[in-house]
Tab-separated table of C-alpha atoms in Angstrom:
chain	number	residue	atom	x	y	z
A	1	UNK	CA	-1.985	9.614	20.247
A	2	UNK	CA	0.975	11.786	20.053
A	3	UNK	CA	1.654	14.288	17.755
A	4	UNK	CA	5.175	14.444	15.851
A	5	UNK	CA	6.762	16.716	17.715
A	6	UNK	CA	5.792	14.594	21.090
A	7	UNK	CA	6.550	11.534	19.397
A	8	UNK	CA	9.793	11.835	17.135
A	9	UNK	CA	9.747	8.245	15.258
A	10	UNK	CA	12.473	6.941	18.287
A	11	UNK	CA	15.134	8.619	16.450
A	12	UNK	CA	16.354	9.908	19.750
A	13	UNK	CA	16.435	13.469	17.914
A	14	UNK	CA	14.959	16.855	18.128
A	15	UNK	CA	11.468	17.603	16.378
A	16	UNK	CA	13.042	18.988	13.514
A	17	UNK	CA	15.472	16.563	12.914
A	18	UNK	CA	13.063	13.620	13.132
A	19	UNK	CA	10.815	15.615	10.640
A	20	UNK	CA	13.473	15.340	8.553
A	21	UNK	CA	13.845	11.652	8.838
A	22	UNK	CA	10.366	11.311	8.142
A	23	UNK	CA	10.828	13.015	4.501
A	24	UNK	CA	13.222	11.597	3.484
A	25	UNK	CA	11.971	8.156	4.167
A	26	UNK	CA	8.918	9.443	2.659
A	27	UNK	CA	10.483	10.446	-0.802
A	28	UNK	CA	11.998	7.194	-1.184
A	29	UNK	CA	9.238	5.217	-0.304
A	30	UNK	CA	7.374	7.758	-2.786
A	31	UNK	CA	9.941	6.925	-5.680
A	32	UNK	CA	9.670	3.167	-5.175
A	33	UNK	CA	6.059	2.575	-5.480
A	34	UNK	CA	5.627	5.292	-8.170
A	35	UNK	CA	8.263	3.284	-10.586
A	36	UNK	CA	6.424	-0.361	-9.270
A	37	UNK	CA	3.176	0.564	-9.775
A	38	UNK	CA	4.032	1.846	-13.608
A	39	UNK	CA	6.093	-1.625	-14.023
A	40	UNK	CA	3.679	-4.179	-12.431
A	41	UNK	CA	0.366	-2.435	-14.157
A	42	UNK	CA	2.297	-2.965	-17.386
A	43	UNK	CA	3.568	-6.422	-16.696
A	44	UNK	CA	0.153	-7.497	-15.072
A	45	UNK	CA	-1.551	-6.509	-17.811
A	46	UNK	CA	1.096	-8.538	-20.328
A	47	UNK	CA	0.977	-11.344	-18.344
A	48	UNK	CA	-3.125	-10.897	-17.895
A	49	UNK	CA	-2.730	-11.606	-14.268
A	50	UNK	CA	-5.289	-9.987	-11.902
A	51	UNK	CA	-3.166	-10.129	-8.921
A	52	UNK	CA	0.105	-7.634	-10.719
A	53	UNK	CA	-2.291	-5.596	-11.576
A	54	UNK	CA	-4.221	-5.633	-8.025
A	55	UNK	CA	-0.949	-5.233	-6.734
A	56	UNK	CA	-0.340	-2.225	-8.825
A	57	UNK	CA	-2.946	-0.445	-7.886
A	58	UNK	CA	-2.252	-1.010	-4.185
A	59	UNK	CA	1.307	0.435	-4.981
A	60	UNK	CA	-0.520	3.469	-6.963
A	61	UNK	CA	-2.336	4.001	-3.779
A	62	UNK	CA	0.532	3.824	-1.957
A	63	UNK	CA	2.211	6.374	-3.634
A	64	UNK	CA	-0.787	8.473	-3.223
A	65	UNK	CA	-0.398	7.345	0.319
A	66	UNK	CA	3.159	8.888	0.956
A	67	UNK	CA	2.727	11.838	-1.013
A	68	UNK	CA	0.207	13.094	1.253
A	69	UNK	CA	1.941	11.780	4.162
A	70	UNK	CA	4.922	13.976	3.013
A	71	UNK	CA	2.890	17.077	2.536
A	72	UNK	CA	1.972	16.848	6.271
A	73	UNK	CA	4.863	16.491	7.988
A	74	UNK	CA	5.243	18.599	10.394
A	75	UNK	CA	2.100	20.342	10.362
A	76	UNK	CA	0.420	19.224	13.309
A	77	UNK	CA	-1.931	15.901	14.388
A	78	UNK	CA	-5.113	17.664	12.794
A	79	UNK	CA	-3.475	17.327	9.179
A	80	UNK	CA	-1.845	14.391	9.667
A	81	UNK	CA	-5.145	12.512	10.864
A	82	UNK	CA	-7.026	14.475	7.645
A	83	UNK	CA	-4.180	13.256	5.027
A	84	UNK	CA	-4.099	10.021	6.651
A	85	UNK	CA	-8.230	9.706	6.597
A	86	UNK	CA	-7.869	10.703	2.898
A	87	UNK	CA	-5.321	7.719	2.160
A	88	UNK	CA	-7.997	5.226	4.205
A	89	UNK	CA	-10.900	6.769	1.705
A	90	UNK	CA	-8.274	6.307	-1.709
A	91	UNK	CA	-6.985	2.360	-0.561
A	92	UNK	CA	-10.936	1.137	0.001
A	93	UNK	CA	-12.136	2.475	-3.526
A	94	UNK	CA	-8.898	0.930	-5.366
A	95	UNK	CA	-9.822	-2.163	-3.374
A	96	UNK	CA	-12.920	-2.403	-4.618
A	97	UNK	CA	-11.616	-1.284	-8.665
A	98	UNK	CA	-9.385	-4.852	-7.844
A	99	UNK	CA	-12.538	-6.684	-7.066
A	100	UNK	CA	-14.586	-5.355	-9.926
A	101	UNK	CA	-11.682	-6.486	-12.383
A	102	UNK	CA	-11.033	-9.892	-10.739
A	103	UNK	CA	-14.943	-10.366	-11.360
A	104	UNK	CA	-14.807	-9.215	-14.650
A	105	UNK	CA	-11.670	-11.571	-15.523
A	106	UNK	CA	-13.785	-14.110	-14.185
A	107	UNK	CA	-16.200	-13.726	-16.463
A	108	UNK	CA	-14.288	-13.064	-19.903
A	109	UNK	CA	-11.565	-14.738	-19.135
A	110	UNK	CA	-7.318	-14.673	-18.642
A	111	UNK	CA	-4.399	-16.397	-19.831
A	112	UNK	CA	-2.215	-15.450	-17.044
A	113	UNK	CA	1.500	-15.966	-17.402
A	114	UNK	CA	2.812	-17.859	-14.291
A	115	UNK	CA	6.756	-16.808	-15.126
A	116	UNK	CA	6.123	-13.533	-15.610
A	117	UNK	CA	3.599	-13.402	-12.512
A	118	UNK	CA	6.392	-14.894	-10.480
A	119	UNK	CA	9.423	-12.861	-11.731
A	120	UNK	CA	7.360	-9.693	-11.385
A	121	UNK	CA	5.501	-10.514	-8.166
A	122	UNK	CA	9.741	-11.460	-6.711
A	123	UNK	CA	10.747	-7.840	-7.590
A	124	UNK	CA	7.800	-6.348	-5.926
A	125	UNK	CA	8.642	-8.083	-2.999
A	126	UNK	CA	12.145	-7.297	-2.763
A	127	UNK	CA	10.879	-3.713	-3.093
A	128	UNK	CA	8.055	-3.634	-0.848
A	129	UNK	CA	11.016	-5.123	1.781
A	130	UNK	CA	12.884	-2.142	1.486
A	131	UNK	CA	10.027	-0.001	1.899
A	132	UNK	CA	8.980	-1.724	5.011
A	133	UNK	CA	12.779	-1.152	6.594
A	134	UNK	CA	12.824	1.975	5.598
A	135	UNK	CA	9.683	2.593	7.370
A	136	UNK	CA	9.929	0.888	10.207
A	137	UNK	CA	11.518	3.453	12.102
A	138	UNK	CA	8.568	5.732	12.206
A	139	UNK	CA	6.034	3.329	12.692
A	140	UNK	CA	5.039	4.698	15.920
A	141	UNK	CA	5.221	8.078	14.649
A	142	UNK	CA	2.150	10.424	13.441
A	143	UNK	CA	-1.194	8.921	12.315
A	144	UNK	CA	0.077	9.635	8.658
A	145	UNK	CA	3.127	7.485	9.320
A	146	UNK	CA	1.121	4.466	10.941
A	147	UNK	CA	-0.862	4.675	7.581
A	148	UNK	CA	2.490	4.212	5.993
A	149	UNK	CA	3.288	1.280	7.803
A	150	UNK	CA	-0.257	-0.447	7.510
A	151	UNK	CA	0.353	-0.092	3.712
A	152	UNK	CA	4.169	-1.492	3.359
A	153	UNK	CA	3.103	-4.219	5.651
A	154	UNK	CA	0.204	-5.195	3.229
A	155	UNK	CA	2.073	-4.873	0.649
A	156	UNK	CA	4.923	-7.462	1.526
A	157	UNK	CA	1.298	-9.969	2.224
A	158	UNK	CA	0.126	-8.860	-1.443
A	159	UNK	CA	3.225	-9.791	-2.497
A	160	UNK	CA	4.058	-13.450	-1.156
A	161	UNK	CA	0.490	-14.095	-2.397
A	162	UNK	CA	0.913	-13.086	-5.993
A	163	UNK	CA	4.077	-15.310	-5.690
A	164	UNK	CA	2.417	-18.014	-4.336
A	165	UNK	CA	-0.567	-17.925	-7.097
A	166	UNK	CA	2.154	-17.662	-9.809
A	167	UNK	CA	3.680	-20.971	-8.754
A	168	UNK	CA	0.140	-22.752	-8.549
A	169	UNK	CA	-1.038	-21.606	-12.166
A	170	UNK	CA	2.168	-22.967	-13.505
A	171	UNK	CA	1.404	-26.385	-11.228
A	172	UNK	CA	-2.383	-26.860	-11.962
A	173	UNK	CA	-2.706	-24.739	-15.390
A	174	UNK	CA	-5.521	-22.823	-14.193
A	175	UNK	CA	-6.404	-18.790	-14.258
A	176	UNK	CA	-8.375	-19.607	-11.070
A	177	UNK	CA	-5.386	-19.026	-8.732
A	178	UNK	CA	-4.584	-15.844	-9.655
A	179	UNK	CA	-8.089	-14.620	-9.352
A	180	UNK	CA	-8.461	-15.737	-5.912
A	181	UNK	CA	-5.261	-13.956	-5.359
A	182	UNK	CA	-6.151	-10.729	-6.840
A	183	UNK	CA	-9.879	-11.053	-4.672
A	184	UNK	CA	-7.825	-11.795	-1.770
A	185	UNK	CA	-5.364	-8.623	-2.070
A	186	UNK	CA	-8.632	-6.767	-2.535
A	187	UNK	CA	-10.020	-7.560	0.274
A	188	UNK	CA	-6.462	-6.844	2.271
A	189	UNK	CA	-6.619	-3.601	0.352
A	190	UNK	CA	-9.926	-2.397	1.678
A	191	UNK	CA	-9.277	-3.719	5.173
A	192	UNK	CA	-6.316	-1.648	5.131
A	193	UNK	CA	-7.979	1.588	4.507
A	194	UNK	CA	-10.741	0.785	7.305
A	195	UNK	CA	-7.839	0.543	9.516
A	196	UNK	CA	-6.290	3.588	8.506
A	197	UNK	CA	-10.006	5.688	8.909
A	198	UNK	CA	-9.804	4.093	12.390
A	199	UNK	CA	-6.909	5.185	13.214
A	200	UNK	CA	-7.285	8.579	11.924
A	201	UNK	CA	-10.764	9.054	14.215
A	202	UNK	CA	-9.814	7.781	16.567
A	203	UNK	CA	-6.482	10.486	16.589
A	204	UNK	CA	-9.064	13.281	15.683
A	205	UNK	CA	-11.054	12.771	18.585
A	206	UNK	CA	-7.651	11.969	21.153
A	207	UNK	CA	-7.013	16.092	19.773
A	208	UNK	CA	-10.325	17.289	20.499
A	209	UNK	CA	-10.353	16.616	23.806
C-alpha cells in the first residue's frame, strides 16, 4: 500500500500540498467529534440512553483517532501504520466499555428519553455527514487516513441506528430498543478497530518487504 507521498489523497497535487489537505481535514474532523462526544455523553446520560452514550464514546475514540492521524502526517508508512494500529487497539476496548454498560443497563435498569435520543442522535448524524465528506477525499490515502474513513463511515451506521431505536422506544415504550442499539454499535465499534489492525499489518508487512 502506498505511502503518502506515492499516494497524495487524488488531490492531483504535490506531496506537500496534499499533506496539507490531509491536516486540515484532520483538524476539523478533530474539532467535530471532540465537541459531539462532550454533547452526546452529556445528553446520553440525561436521556439514560445507552446508544448516545455508545455513540459518544465512538466519537471520543474518534477524536483520539484523528489526533494521531494528524501527528503522522507526513512522516512516512511506518508511523502511519503504528498510529493507525494504535487507533484499531483504542476503538476495540471502547467497544467493549459500550458492551459492559449496555449489560449493566440491562440489569439496573433505564428510562431512556426517546425525544431527546432522537433530537440528539439527528445532530450527530448531520455531523458525522460532514465528517464523512470531508474525508472522503483521502480515503485512499495513508493507512492512518483509511482508519479515518472506517471510523466516519461507522459512525453515520451508529447514527441512523440510535435514530431508529429512538423512534421505536417512543412506539413500543420499552428501554429494550435502545439497548440492542447501543450492543449493536458495540459490536460495529470493535469490528471497526479489527479492521483498522488489519489494515495496519497488513501495510507494515507491504513496507518490510
Amino acid at each position: 500500500m502506498a505511502d503518502i507521498g506515492e499516494n497524495m489523497s487524488d488531490c492531483g497535487c504535490g506531496a506537500e500540498q496534499a499533506e496539507r489537505l490531509e491536516r486540515k481535514t484532520l483538524i476539523a474532523l478533530l474539532a467535530i467529534n471532540a465537541f459531539m462526544f462532550v454533547s452526546e455523553l452529556i445528553l446520553g446520560w440525561l436521556a439514560q440512553s445507552t446508544g448516545l452514550i455508545a455513540d459518544s464514546l465512538d466519537m471520543l475514540a474518534d477524536a483520539t483517532v484523528y489526533g494521531l492521524s494528524l501527528y503522522v502526517v507526513g512522516r512516512g508508512v511506518a508511523k502511519q501504520a503504528k498510529a493507525a494500529r494504535v487507533s484499531g487497539y483504542l476503538q476495540i476496548i471502547l467497544g467493549f466499555g459500550v458492551l459492559f454498560e449496555a449489560v449493566r443497563r440491562m440489569v439496573f435498569g433505564s428510562e431512556p428519553q426517546s425525544t431527546l435520543i432522537i433530537v440528539v442522535g439527528a445532530v450527530a448524524l448531520l455531523a458525522n455527514i460532514i465528517c464523512l465528506v470531508l474525508i472522503s477525499k483521502h480515503k485512499d490515502g495513508g493507512v492512518h487516513m483509511r482508519a479515518s474513513w472506517i471510523f466516519s463511515t461507522n459512525d453515520v451506521i451508529a447514527n441512523l441506528g440510535v435514530i431508529v431505536s429512538g423512534v421505536m422506544v417512543a412506539i413500543i415504550g420499552s428501554r429494550y430498543p435502545d439497548l440492542i442499539v447501543g450492543t449493536l454499535i458495540s459490536i460495529v465499534v470493535i469490528r471497526g478497530g479489527l479492521s483498522i489492525l488489519k489494515d495496519a499489518r497488513e501495510t507494515e508487512s507491504t513496507e518490510v518487504r
